Amino acid sequence: MKRTTTAVLAAAMVIAALSACDADGPNAKTPKSAPATAAPTAESTTSGKDATGPKDGAALSPNAEQTPKLMSALKAVNSAFGDNEKWALTASRTICADIRAGQADSDVQEDAKIRFTGNTPGAVPTVTDNQAARIVTAVKSSFCK
């Protein structure tokens, strides 16, 4: 029952995070243009996106330089995680959204276990607590800062 409840809550978080992705919409909290005095950061000039944007729960995506680092870290946890990069990136973005939303570490790790468990190519039948912690660390260290 707890697993089902957690899965439903995780799905709701994904929907909420994805619906908040339109920063240019009428309810946007940030200005459409940066002040003229703002200097570009190393990350914003490298990727064209600021990977350290506002921590409002919106999911970040790894850029072209961060993706190989993330995938390498995920494969170090379990080589099967490298079998479906698109799926692994989607799961990782959702974990990042959980982190940015301020969820407790234990909840983020439990959600990582759920997201990387299954019969989808790239998932595994079971994910241990240690593996879940390593998945979260991989997400944090590669792109979700």
XYZ file of N, CA and C in Angstrom:
435
model
N 0.822 -1.189 0.000
C 0.000 0.000 0.000
C 0.869 1.258 0.000
N 1.950 1.254 0.830
C 2.831 2.418 0.887
C 3.485 2.644 -0.472
N 3.855 1.570 -1.143
C 4.507 1.685 -2.439
C 3.558 2.294 -3.470
N 2.295 1.867 -3.429
C 1.299 2.419 -4.346
C 1.076 3.897 -4.053
N 0.948 4.233 -2.784
C 0.756 5.631 -2.398
C 1.945 6.471 -2.833
N 3.144 5.948 -2.615
C 4.350 6.662 -3.010
C 4.391 6.849 -4.519
N 4.023 5.816 -5.264
C 4.027 5.910 -6.724
C 3.021 6.952 -7.206
N 1.852 6.981 -6.584
C 0.831 7.965 -6.961
C 1.322 9.375 -6.641
N 1.923 9.544 -5.469
C 2.456 10.857 -5.103
C 3.589 11.270 -6.037
N 4.432 10.318 -6.415
C 5.528 10.616 -7.335
C 4.977 11.053 -8.685
N 3.949 10.371 -9.161
C 3.335 10.745 -10.436
C 2.737 12.148 -10.352
N 2.113 12.454 -9.230
C 1.536 13.790 -9.050
C 2.632 14.851 -9.044
N 3.769 14.539 -8.417
C 4.891 15.479 -8.383
C 5.434 15.718 -9.787
N 5.505 14.653 -10.587
C 5.995 14.781 -11.957
C 5.076 15.703 -12.747
N 3.785 15.481 -12.621
C 2.818 16.307 -13.342
C 2.928 17.757 -12.888
N 3.034 17.961 -11.586
C 3.160 19.322 -11.063
C 4.451 19.975 -11.548
N 5.540 19.216 -11.539
C 6.823 19.766 -11.978
C 6.789 20.109 -13.460
N 6.202 19.234 -14.257
C 6.155 19.487 -15.689
C 5.228 20.645 -16.034
N 4.175 20.809 -15.280
C 3.263 21.918 -15.566
C 3.876 23.260 -15.185
N 4.910 23.248 -14.365
C 5.577 24.482 -13.949
C 6.735 24.849 -14.866
N 6.940 24.098 -15.926
C 8.091 24.314 -16.798
C 7.976 25.547 -17.683
N 6.801 26.095 -17.919
C 6.622 27.236 -18.799
C 6.891 28.520 -18.030
N 8.152 28.920 -17.968
C 8.532 30.108 -17.205
C 8.082 31.397 -17.881
N 7.692 31.349 -19.147
C 7.256 32.547 -19.853
C 5.755 32.746 -19.790
N 5.062 31.887 -19.079
C 3.613 31.974 -18.980
C 3.185 33.171 -18.148
N 1.883 33.408 -18.051
C 1.389 34.583 -17.347
C 1.684 34.579 -15.855
N 1.946 33.434 -15.271
C 2.222 33.361 -13.842
C 3.709 33.242 -13.554
N 4.547 33.586 -14.507
C 5.995 33.439 -14.340
C 6.471 34.303 -13.178
N 7.402 33.747 -12.390
C 7.921 34.450 -11.222
C 9.197 35.210 -11.544
N 9.826 34.913 -12.679
C 11.074 35.554 -13.029
C 10.851 36.496 -14.200
N 11.631 37.570 -14.292
C 11.481 38.481 -15.422
C 11.906 37.802 -16.714
N 11.335 38.266 -17.835
C 11.645 37.663 -19.128
C 13.043 38.015 -19.600
N 13.591 39.123 -19.176
C 14.936 39.484 -19.589
C 15.777 39.773 -18.356
N 17.045 39.411 -18.448
C 17.965 39.625 -17.340
C 18.386 41.085 -17.322
N 18.744 41.606 -16.158
C 19.229 42.983 -16.090
C 20.486 43.137 -16.933
N 20.702 44.321 -17.462
C 21.834 44.575 -18.345
C 23.163 44.393 -17.630
N 23.187 44.474 -16.310
C 24.439 44.363 -15.568
C 24.780 42.933 -15.188
N 23.904 41.986 -15.477
C 24.154 40.599 -15.086
C 25.249 40.000 -15.950
N 26.235 39.405 -15.301
C 27.312 38.741 -16.023
C 26.946 37.280 -16.217
N 27.243 36.707 -17.381
C 26.925 35.300 -17.595
C 27.792 34.410 -16.722
N 27.209 33.312 -16.256
C 27.963 32.354 -15.452
C 28.649 31.367 -16.367
N 29.598 30.616 -15.824
C 30.295 29.612 -16.618
C 29.321 28.573 -17.137
N 28.374 28.180 -16.295
C 27.425 27.157 -16.717
C 26.467 27.686 -17.769
N 26.042 28.950 -17.664
C 25.094 29.471 -18.642
C 25.763 29.703 -19.985
N 27.047 30.029 -19.994
C 27.713 30.228 -21.267
C 28.089 28.906 -21.901
N 28.292 27.878 -21.114
C 28.645 26.570 -21.647
C 27.451 25.876 -22.265
N 26.314 25.942 -21.602
C 25.174 25.151 -22.037
C 24.070 25.963 -22.681
N 24.120 27.273 -22.546
C 23.028 28.085 -23.044
C 21.880 28.149 -22.051
N 21.963 27.379 -20.980
C 20.956 27.376 -19.927
C 21.682 27.505 -18.603
N 21.073 28.172 -17.664
C 21.666 28.298 -16.344
C 21.262 27.089 -15.521
N 22.208 26.194 -15.255
C 21.916 24.958 -14.529
C 21.709 25.196 -13.044
N 21.882 26.416 -12.582
C 21.668 26.703 -11.169
C 20.498 27.653 -10.989
N 19.498 27.542 -11.809
C 18.334 28.423 -11.794
C 17.609 28.392 -10.471
N 16.489 29.080 -10.389
C 15.753 29.163 -9.133
C 15.318 27.791 -8.651
N 15.403 27.602 -7.353
C 15.054 26.304 -6.775
C 13.569 26.281 -6.462
N 12.762 26.209 -7.509
C 11.318 26.240 -7.343
C 10.679 24.878 -7.580
N 11.473 23.825 -7.681
C 10.922 22.499 -7.897
C 10.870 22.115 -9.359
N 11.165 23.039 -10.265
C 11.145 22.712 -11.686
C 12.324 21.804 -12.008
N 12.088 20.852 -12.874
C 13.125 19.892 -13.231
C 14.143 20.527 -14.163
N 15.396 20.266 -13.905
C 16.472 20.655 -14.801
C 16.764 19.481 -15.713
N 17.407 19.749 -16.822
C 17.864 18.693 -17.717
C 19.372 18.801 -17.839
N 20.064 17.664 -17.857
C 21.510 17.744 -18.055
C 21.813 18.224 -19.470
N 22.857 19.036 -19.613
C 23.250 19.505 -20.939
C 24.160 18.464 -21.598
N 24.690 18.798 -22.762
C 25.502 17.848 -23.530
C 26.772 17.434 -22.787
N 27.295 18.302 -21.943
C 28.492 17.953 -21.173
C 28.150 17.145 -19.926
N 26.979 17.376 -19.360
C 26.589 16.715 -18.118
C 26.007 15.322 -18.347
N 25.388 15.095 -19.501
C 24.738 13.809 -19.769
C 25.708 12.633 -19.691
N 26.881 12.683 -20.344
C 27.802 11.545 -20.233
C 28.254 11.284 -18.794
N 28.448 12.353 -18.024
C 28.854 12.199 -16.620
C 27.753 11.491 -15.836
N 26.504 11.919 -16.044
C 25.371 11.287 -15.367
C 25.249 9.825 -15.769
N 25.289 9.552 -17.074
C 25.121 8.173 -17.538
C 26.246 7.278 -17.022
N 27.459 7.790 -16.976
C 28.581 7.013 -16.445
C 28.360 6.683 -14.973
N 27.882 7.662 -14.212
C 27.625 7.437 -12.786
C 26.486 6.439 -12.588
N 25.446 6.523 -13.414
C 24.335 5.571 -13.300
C 24.783 4.158 -13.669
N 25.615 4.034 -14.717
C 26.126 2.715 -15.109
C 27.016 2.129 -14.019
N 27.698 2.987 -13.257
C 28.527 2.504 -12.150
C 27.663 1.921 -11.038
N 26.437 2.409 -10.911
C 25.506 1.861 -9.922
C 25.005 0.507 -10.400
N 24.578 0.442 -11.656
C 24.119 -0.806 -12.271
C 24.229 -0.623 -13.773
N 24.960 -1.502 -14.434
C 25.199 -1.353 -15.871
C 23.908 -1.320 -16.682
N 22.841 -1.926 -16.183
C 21.564 -1.926 -16.903
C 20.995 -0.518 -17.049
N 21.350 0.389 -16.152
C 20.826 1.751 -16.228
C 21.289 2.469 -17.490
N 22.317 1.951 -18.142
C 22.796 2.550 -19.385
C 22.117 2.013 -20.627
N 21.209 1.060 -20.464
C 20.560 0.425 -21.616
C 19.517 1.308 -22.299
N 19.035 2.327 -21.628
C 17.987 3.182 -22.185
C 18.234 4.615 -21.697
N 19.082 5.335 -22.422
C 19.488 6.673 -21.977
C 18.301 7.624 -21.847
N 17.397 7.606 -22.804
C 16.245 8.520 -22.755
C 15.436 8.289 -21.481
N 15.190 7.034 -21.164
C 14.436 6.691 -19.958
C 15.199 7.114 -18.705
N 16.515 6.836 -18.667
C 17.331 7.183 -17.499
C 17.367 8.695 -17.284
N 17.436 9.457 -18.369
C 17.443 10.915 -18.247
C 16.106 11.429 -17.723
N 15.018 10.838 -18.194
C 13.694 11.241 -17.710
C 13.560 10.954 -16.217
N 13.966 9.758 -15.799
C 13.900 9.402 -14.379
C 14.792 10.331 -13.556
N 15.960 10.662 -14.074
C 16.893 11.540 -13.362
C 16.350 12.958 -13.242
N 15.703 13.456 -14.294
C 15.096 14.793 -14.220
C 14.011 14.829 -13.146
N 13.256 13.752 -13.034
C 12.198 13.695 -12.032
C 12.794 13.677 -10.626
N 13.886 12.950 -10.450
C 14.578 12.938 -9.161
C 15.082 14.349 -8.844
N 15.603 15.033 -9.838
C 16.069 16.406 -9.638
C 14.907 17.308 -9.215
N 13.752 17.118 -9.813
C 12.576 17.917 -9.433
C 12.220 17.679 -7.969
N 12.323 16.423 -7.527
C 12.064 16.104 -6.116
C 13.053 16.836 -5.206
N 14.326 16.815 -5.593
C 15.374 17.470 -4.808
C 15.094 18.969 -4.730
N 14.806 19.576 -5.875
C 14.575 21.022 -5.937
C 13.283 21.428 -5.241
N 12.348 20.491 -5.115
C 11.097 20.778 -4.406
C 11.285 20.711 -2.895
N 12.477 20.287 -2.458
C 12.769 20.259 -1.033
C 12.318 19.000 -0.318
N 12.094 17.922 -1.067
C 11.704 16.673 -0.413
C 12.839 16.176 0.480
N 12.483 15.467 1.525
C 13.469 14.880 2.436
C 14.334 13.882 1.671
N 15.605 13.784 2.063
C 16.529 12.865 1.399
C 15.984 11.445 1.356
N 15.385 10.998 2.462
C 14.860 9.628 2.500
C 13.737 9.442 1.481
N 12.912 10.462 1.281
C 11.835 10.378 0.288
C 12.389 10.377 -1.129
N 13.403 11.198 -1.374
C 14.019 11.245 -2.701
C 14.640 9.890 -3.024
N 15.313 9.283 -2.044
C 15.921 7.973 -2.273
C 14.859 6.905 -2.508
N 13.776 6.951 -1.762
C 12.694 5.976 -1.961
C 12.090 6.138 -3.356
N 11.913 7.377 -3.783
C 11.388 7.628 -5.125
C 12.366 7.152 -6.198
N 13.671 7.301 -5.950
C 14.676 6.809 -6.900
C 14.576 5.292 -7.035
N 14.353 4.613 -5.914
C 14.178 3.152 -5.966
C 12.994 2.800 -6.857
N 11.898 3.519 -6.685
C 10.686 3.236 -7.464
C 10.922 3.519 -8.946
N 11.549 4.642 -9.258
C 11.730 5.044 -10.656
C 12.682 4.140 -11.427
N 13.668 3.576 -10.751
C 14.645 2.742 -11.443
C 14.334 1.253 -11.321
N 13.192 0.911 -10.738
C 12.761 -0.480 -10.605
C 11.657 -0.753 -11.614
N 11.721 -1.912 -12.259
C 10.654 -2.281 -13.183
C 11.157 -3.154 -14.308
N 10.330 -3.291 -15.340
C 10.715 -4.127 -16.475
C 10.957 -3.306 -17.735
N 10.988 -1.983 -17.616
C 11.340 -1.114 -18.736
C 12.815 -1.324 -19.049
N 13.197 -1.353 -20.334
C 14.629 -1.435 -20.635
C 15.366 -0.287 -19.945
N 16.390 -0.623 -19.190
C 17.132 0.357 -18.411
C 16.823 0.278 -16.929
N 15.700 -0.346 -16.587
C 15.340 -0.531 -15.179
C 15.834 -1.903 -14.725
N 15.775 -2.134 -13.441
C 16.175 -3.421 -12.877
C 15.053 -3.931 -11.973
N 15.033 -5.246 -11.691
C 13.958 -5.793 -10.852
C 13.903 -5.194 -9.450
N 15.052 -4.929 -8.858
C 15.085 -4.327 -7.520
C 16.243 -3.334 -7.432
N 16.043 -2.307 -6.630
C 17.080 -1.317 -6.351
C 17.244 -1.278 -4.838
N 18.479 -1.455 -4.372
C 18.745 -1.433 -2.936
C 18.789 0.009 -2.426
N 18.761 0.153 -1.114
C 18.880 1.484 -0.513
C 20.206 2.137 -0.906
N 21.283 1.342 -0.908
C 22.596 1.860 -1.278
C 22.598 2.334 -2.728
N 22.008 1.544 -3.625
C 21.946 1.943 -5.027
C 21.117 3.218 -5.194
N 20.017 3.318 -4.473
C 19.173 4.517 -4.556
C 19.953 5.747 -4.111
N 20.723 5.612 -3.042
C 21.535 6.733 -2.562
C 22.565 7.131 -3.615
N 23.154 6.148 -4.285
C 24.142 6.430 -5.330
C 23.493 7.075 -6.556
N 22.255 6.686 -6.875
C 21.521 7.313 -7.983
C 21.300 8.792 -7.672
N 20.844 9.075 -6.459
C 20.593 10.466 -6.059
C 21.893 11.264 -6.096
N 22.977 10.675 -5.630
C 24.278 11.345 -5.674
C 24.693 11.619 -7.114
N 24.450 10.661 -8.007
C 24.784 10.844 -9.424
C 24.016 12.018 -10.017
N 22.747 12.115 -9.692
C 21.915 13.213 -10.198
C 22.424 14.548 -9.654
N 22.677 14.592 -8.347
C 23.142 15.839 -7.725
C 24.501 16.270 -8.276
N 25.423 15.331 -8.392
C 26.784 15.700 -8.772
C 26.932 15.997 -10.259
N 26.026 15.484 -11.083
C 26.186 15.695 -12.518
C 25.472 16.938 -13.038
N 24.251 17.223 -12.542
C 23.541 18.372 -13.106
C 22.564 19.060 -12.171
N 22.144 18.429 -11.116
C 21.087 18.992 -10.267
C 21.711 19.597 -9.021
N 22.175 20.823 -9.156
C 22.898 21.463 -8.055
C 22.074 22.529 -7.407
